[in-house]
Short mmCIF file of C-alpha atoms and ligand atoms in Angstrom, two decimals:
data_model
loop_
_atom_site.label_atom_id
_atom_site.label_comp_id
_atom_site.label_asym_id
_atom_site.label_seq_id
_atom_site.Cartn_x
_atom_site.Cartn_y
_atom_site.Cartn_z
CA UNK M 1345 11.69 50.39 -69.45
CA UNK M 1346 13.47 47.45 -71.04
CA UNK M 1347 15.59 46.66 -67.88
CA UNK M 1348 14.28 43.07 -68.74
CA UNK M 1349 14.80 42.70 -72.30
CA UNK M 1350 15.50 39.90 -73.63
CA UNK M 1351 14.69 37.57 -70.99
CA UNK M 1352 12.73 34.58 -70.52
CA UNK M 1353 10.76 34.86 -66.74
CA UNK M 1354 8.62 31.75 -65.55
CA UNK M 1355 6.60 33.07 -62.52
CA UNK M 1356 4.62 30.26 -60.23
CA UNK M 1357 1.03 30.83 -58.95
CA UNK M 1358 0.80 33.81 -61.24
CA UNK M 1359 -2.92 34.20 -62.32
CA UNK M 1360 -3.37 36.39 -59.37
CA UNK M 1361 -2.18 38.59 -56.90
CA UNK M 1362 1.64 39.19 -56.48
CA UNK M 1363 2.09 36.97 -59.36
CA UNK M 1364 0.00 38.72 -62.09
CA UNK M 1365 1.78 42.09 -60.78
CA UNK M 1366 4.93 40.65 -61.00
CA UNK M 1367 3.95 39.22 -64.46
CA UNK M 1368 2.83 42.84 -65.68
CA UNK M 1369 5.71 44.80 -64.46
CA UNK M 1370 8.05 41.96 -66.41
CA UNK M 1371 6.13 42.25 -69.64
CA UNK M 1372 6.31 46.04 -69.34
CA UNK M 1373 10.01 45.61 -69.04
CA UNK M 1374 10.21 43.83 -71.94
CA UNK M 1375 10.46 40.11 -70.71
CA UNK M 1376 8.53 37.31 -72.11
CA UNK M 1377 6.38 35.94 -69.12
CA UNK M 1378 5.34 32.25 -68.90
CA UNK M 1379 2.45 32.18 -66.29
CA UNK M 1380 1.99 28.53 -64.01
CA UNK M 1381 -1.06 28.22 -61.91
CA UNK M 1382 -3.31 25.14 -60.96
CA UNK M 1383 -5.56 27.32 -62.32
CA UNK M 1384 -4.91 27.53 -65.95
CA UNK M 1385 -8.00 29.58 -66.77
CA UNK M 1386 -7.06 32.61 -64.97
CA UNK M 1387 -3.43 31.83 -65.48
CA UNK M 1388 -4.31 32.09 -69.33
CA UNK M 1389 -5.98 35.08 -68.91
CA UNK M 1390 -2.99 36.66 -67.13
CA UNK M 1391 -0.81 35.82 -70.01
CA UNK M 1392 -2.93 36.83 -72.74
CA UNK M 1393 -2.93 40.57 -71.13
CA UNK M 1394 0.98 40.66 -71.46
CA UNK M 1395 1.58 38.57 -74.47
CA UNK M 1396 2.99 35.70 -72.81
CA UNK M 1397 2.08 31.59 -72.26
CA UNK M 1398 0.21 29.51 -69.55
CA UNK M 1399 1.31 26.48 -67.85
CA UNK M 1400 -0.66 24.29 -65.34
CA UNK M 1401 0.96 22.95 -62.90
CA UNK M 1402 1.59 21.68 -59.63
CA UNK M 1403 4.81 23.30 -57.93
CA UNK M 1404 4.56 20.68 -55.16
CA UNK M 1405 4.78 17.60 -57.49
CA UNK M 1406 7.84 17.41 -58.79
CA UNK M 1407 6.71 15.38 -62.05
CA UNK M 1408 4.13 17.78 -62.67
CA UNK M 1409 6.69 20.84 -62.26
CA UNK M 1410 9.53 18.77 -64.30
CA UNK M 1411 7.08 17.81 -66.98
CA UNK M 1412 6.33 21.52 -67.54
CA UNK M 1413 9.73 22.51 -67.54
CA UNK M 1414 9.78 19.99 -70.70
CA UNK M 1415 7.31 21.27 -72.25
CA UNK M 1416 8.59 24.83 -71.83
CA UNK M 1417 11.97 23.55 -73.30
CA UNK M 1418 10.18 21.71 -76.47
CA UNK M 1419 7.97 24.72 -77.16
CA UNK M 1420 11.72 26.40 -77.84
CA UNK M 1421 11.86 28.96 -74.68
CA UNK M 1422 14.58 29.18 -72.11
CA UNK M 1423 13.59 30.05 -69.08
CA UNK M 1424 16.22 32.51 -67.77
CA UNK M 1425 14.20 33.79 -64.74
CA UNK M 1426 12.47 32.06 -62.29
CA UNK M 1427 10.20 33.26 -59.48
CA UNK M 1428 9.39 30.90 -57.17
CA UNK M 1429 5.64 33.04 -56.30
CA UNK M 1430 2.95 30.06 -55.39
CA UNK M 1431 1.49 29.82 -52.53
CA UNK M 1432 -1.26 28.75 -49.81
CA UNK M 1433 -2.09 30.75 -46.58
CA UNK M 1434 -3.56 27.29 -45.16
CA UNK M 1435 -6.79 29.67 -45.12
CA UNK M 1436 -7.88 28.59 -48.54
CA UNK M 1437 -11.42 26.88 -48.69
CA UNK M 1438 -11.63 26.68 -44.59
CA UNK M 1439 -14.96 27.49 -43.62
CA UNK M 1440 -13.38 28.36 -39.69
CA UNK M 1441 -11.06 30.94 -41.66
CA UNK M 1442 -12.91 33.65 -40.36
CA UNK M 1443 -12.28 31.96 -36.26
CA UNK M 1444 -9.07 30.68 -36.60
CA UNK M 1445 -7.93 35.10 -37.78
CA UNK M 1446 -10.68 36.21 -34.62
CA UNK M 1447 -8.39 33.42 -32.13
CA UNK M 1448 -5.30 35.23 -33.94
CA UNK M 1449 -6.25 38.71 -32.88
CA UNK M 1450 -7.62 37.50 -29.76
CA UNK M 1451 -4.38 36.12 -28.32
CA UNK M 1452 -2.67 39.47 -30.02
CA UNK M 1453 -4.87 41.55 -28.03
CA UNK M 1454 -4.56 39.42 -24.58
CA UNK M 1455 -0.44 39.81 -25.26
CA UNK M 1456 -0.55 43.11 -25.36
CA UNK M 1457 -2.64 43.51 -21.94
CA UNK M 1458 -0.52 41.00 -20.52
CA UNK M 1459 -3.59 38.84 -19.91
CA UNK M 1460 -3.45 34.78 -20.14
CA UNK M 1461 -5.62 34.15 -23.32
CA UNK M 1462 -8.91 32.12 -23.25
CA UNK M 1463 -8.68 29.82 -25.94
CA UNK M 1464 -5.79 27.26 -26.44
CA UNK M 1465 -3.06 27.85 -29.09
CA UNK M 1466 -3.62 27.26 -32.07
CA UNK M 1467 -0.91 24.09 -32.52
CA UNK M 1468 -3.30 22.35 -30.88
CA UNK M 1469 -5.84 22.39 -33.59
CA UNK M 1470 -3.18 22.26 -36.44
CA UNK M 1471 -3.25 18.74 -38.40
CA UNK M 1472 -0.54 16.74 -39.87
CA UNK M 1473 -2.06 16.91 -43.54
CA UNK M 1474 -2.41 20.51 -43.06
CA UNK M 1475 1.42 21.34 -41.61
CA UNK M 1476 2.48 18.92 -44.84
CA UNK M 1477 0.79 20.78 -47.60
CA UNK M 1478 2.17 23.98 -46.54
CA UNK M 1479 5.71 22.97 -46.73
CA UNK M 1480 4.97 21.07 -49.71
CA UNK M 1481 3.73 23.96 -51.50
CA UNK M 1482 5.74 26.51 -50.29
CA UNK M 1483 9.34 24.96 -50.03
CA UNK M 1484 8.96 21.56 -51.74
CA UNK M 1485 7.72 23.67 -54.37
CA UNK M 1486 10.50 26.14 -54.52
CA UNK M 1487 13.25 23.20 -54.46
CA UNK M 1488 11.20 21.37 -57.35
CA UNK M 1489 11.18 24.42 -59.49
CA UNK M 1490 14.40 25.27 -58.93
CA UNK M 1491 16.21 22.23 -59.71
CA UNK M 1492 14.29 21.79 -63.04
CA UNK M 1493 15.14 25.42 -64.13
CA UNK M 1494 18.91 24.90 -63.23
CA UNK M 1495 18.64 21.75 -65.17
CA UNK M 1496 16.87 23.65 -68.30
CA UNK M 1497 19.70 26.34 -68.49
CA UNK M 1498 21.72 26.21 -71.60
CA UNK M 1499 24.96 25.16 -70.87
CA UNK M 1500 27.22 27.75 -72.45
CA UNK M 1501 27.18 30.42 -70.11
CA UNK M 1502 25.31 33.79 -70.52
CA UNK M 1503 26.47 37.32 -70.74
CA UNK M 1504 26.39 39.49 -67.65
CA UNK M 1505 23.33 41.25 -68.84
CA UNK M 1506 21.08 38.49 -69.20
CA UNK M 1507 22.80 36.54 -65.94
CA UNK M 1508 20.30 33.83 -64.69
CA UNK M 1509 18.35 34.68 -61.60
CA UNK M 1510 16.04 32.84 -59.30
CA UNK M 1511 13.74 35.05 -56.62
CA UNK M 1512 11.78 33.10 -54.17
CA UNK M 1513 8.92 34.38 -52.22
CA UNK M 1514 9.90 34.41 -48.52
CA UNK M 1515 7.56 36.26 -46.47
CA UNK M 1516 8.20 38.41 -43.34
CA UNK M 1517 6.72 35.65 -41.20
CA UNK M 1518 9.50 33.59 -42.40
CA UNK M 1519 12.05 35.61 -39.67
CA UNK M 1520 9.78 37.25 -37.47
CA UNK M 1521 7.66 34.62 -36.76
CA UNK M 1522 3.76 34.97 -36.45
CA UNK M 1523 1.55 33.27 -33.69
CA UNK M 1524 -0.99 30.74 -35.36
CA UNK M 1525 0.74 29.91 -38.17
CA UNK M 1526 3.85 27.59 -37.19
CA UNK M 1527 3.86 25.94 -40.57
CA UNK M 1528 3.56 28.75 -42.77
CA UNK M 1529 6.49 30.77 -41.12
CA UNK M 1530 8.29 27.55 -41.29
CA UNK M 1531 7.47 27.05 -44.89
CA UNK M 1532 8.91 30.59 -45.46
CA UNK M 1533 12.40 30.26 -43.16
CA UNK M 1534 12.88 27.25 -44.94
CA UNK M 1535 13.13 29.01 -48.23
CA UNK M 1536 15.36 31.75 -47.36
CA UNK M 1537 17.53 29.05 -46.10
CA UNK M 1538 17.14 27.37 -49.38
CA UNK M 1539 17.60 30.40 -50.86
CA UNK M 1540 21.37 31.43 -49.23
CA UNK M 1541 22.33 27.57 -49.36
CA UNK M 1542 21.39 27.77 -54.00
CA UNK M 1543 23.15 31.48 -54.07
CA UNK M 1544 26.15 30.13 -52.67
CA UNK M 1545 26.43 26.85 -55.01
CA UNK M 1546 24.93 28.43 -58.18
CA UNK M 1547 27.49 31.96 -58.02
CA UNK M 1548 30.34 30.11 -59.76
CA UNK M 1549 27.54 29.13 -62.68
CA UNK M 1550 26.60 32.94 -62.45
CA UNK M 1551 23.27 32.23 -61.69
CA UNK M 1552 21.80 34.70 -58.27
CA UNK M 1553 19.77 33.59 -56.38
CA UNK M 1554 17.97 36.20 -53.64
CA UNK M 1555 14.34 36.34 -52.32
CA UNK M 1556 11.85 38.95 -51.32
CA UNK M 1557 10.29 38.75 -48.02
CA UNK M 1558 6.98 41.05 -48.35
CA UNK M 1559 5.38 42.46 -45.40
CA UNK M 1560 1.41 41.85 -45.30
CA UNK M 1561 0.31 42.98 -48.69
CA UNK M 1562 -3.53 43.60 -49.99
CA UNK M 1563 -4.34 40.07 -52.31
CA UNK M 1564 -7.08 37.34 -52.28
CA UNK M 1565 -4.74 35.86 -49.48
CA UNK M 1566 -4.96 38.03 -46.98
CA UNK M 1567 -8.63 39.59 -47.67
CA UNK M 1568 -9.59 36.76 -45.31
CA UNK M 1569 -7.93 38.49 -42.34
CA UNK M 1570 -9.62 41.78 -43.18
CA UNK M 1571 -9.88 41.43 -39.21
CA UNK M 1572 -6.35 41.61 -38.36
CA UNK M 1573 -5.65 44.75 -40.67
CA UNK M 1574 -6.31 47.83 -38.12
CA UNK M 1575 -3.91 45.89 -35.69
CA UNK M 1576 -1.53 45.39 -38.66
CA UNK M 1577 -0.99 49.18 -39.67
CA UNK M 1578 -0.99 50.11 -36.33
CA UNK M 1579 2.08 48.28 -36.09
CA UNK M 1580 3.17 49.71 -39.63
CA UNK M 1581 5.81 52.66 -39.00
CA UNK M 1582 4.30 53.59 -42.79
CA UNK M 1583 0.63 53.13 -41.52
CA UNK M 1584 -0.89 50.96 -44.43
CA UNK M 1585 -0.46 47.47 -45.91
CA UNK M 1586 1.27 46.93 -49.16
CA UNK M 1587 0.45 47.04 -52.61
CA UNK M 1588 1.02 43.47 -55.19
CA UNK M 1589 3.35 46.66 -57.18
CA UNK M 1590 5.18 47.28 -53.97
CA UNK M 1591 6.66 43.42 -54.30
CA UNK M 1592 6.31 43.33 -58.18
CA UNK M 1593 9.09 46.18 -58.60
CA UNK M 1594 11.23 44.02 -55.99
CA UNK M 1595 11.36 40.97 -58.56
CA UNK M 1596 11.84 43.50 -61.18
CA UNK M 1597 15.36 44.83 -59.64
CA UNK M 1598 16.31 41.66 -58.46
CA UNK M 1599 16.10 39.67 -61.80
CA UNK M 1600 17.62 43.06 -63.83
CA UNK M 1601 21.12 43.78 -64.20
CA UNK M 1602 21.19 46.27 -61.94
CA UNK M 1603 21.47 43.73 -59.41
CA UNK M 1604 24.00 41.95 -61.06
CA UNK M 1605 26.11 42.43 -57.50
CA UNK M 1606 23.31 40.77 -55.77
CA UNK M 1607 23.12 37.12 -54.44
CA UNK M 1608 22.26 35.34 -51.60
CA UNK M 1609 19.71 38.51 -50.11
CA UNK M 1610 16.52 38.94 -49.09
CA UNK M 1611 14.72 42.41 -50.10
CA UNK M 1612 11.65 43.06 -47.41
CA UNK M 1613 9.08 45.54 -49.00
CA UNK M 1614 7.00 45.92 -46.41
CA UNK M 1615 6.63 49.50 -44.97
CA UNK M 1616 8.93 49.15 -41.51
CA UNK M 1617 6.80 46.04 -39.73
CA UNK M 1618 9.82 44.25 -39.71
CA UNK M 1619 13.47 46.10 -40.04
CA UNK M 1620 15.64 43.49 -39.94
CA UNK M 1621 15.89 40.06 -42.13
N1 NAD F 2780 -0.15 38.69 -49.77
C1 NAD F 2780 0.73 38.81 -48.78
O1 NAD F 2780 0.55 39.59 -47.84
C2 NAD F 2780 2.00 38.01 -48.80
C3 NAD F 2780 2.98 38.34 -47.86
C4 NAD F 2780 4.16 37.61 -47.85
C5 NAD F 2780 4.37 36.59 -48.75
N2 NAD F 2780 3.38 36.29 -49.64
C6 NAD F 2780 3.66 35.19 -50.55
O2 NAD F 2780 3.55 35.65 -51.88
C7 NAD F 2780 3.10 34.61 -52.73
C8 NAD F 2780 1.85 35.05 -53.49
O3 NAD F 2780 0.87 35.43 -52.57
P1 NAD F 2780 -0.49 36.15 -53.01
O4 NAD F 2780 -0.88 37.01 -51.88
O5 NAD F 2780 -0.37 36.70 -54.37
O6 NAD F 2780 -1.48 34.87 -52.99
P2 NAD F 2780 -2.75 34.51 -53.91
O7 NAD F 2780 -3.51 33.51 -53.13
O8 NAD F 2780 -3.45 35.74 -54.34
O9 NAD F 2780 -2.09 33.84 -55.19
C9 NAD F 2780 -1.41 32.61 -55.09
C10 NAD F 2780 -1.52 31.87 -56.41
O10 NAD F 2780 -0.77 30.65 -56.27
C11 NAD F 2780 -1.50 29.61 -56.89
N3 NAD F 2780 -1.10 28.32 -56.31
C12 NAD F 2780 -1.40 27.84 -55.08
N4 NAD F 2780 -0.89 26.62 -54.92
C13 NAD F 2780 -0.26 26.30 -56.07
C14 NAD F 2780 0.47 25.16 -56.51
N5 NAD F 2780 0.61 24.09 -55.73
N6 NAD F 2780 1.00 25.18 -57.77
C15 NAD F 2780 0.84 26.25 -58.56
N7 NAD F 2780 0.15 27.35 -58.20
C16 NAD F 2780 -0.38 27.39 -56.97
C17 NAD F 2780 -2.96 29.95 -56.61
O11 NAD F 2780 -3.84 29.29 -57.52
C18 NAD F 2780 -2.96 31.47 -56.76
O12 NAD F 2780 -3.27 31.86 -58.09
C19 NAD F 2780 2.87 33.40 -51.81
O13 NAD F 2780 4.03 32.59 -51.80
C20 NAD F 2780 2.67 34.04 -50.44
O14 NAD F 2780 2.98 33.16 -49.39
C21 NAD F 2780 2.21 36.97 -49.69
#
């Protein structure tokens, strides 16, 4: 309790999922949360359970994401933690969703009995407008976030305890790579690249910088590929998928002072699919 006290914590694309968690587990660790969403209904909702504010925003359009940042600043709260959460799976309102998961676990299941798979790959079908507004979501959206809060920070330097910190959402697609989804895992190696390039320049400001790469984790997100779960855990040395509270006590450590020794890193909840980031 109270590893968070004191602090500010913006969290993007919070009304649900790993966002809300991550929102809770702040608030119950004594942080005041500031919840951003395009939807500002549920993110209002989320805030109003933990005592904290709403934003609406866009993290992809960086006027939108600087203009809250200004109105974050002229409602008199500094933002001293960031997590840069929203995100698409490019499954979102795509009434082939349920296909374009069947082609995924078809060409899984041909792989692993060597066999040449019937249907194309799936590059071929991916569009230009589609591969754009994943990387504008996920890693325009990170940059764009991040450069406003850096530019928010007050300038005269912070004690140890309450040290600046900035956790993007990587994803264990982002080094494993995932067939079917070229611009999401790009999306995601682009911001852990992002994310060693910031630790680097921001340690001298003492401001960390780390992310979390979760393994496949139950949300709205990935209830779409209900299909590709028995595959999933089979793969799982833990044998399940995780939890939003399995990520949500990840941000928790990372912006806390325990981690004051931290920069740079990325923390992979995500029960032994991937060992290795
Ligand atoms: N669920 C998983 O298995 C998993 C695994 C690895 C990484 N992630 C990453 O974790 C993050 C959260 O995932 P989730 O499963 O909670 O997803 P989710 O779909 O449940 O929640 C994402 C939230 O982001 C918001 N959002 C989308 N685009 C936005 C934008 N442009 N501006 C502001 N808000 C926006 C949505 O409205 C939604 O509330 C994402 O970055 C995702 O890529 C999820």
């Amino acid at each position: 309790m109270d590893r968070l006290l004191g602090r500010t914590a913006l969290v993007t694309g919070a009304a649900r999922g790993l966002g809300a968690q991550i929102v809770k587990r702040f608030a119950e660790e004594g942080a005041h949360v500031i919840v951003n969403d395009l939807n500002i209904a549920a993110a209002k909702e989320t805030a109003t359970k933990y005592g904290g504010d709403a934003f609406a925003c866009d993290v992809s359009d960086s006027g939108d994401v600087d203009r809250m940042f200004k109105e974050i600043a002229s409602r008199k709260m500094e933002v001293d933690v960031l997590v840069n959460n929203a995100g698409i799976s490019g499954l979102e309102g795509d009434n082939q969703a349920e296909e374009r998961v069947k082609k995924s676990v078809m060409i899984a299941e041909a792989a692993i009995k060597g066999e040449l798979p019937e249907i194309d790959p799936p590059i071929l079908e991916a569009t230009d407008a589609a591969w754009s507004k994943m990387l504008a979501v996920h890693l325009n959206g990170t940059f764009f976030c991040s450069r406003a809060f850096v530019r928010n920070l007050r300038k005269n330097g912070s004690k140890p305890e309450t040290e600046p910190a900035v956790i993007n959402m990587g994803s264990i697609m982002g080094t494993s790579g995932g067939a079917g989804s070229g611009a999401y895992c790009a999306a995601k190696a682009g911001i852990l690249g992002l994310t060693r390039s910031l630790a680097r320049e921001l340690a001298p400001y003492q401001i960390r910088v780390n992310a979390i790469a979760p393994g496949y984790i139950h949300t709205d997100m990935t209830s779409p590929m209900a299909e590709m779960f028995p595959l999933l855990m089979a793969q799982t040395p833990q044998g399940r998928l995780g939890e939003p509270d399995d990520i949500a006590w990840a941000a928790v450590y990372l912006a806390s002072y325990e981690a004051k020794f931290v920069t740079g890193q990325t923390l992979s909840p995500n029960g032994g699919w991937y060992m290795s980031q």
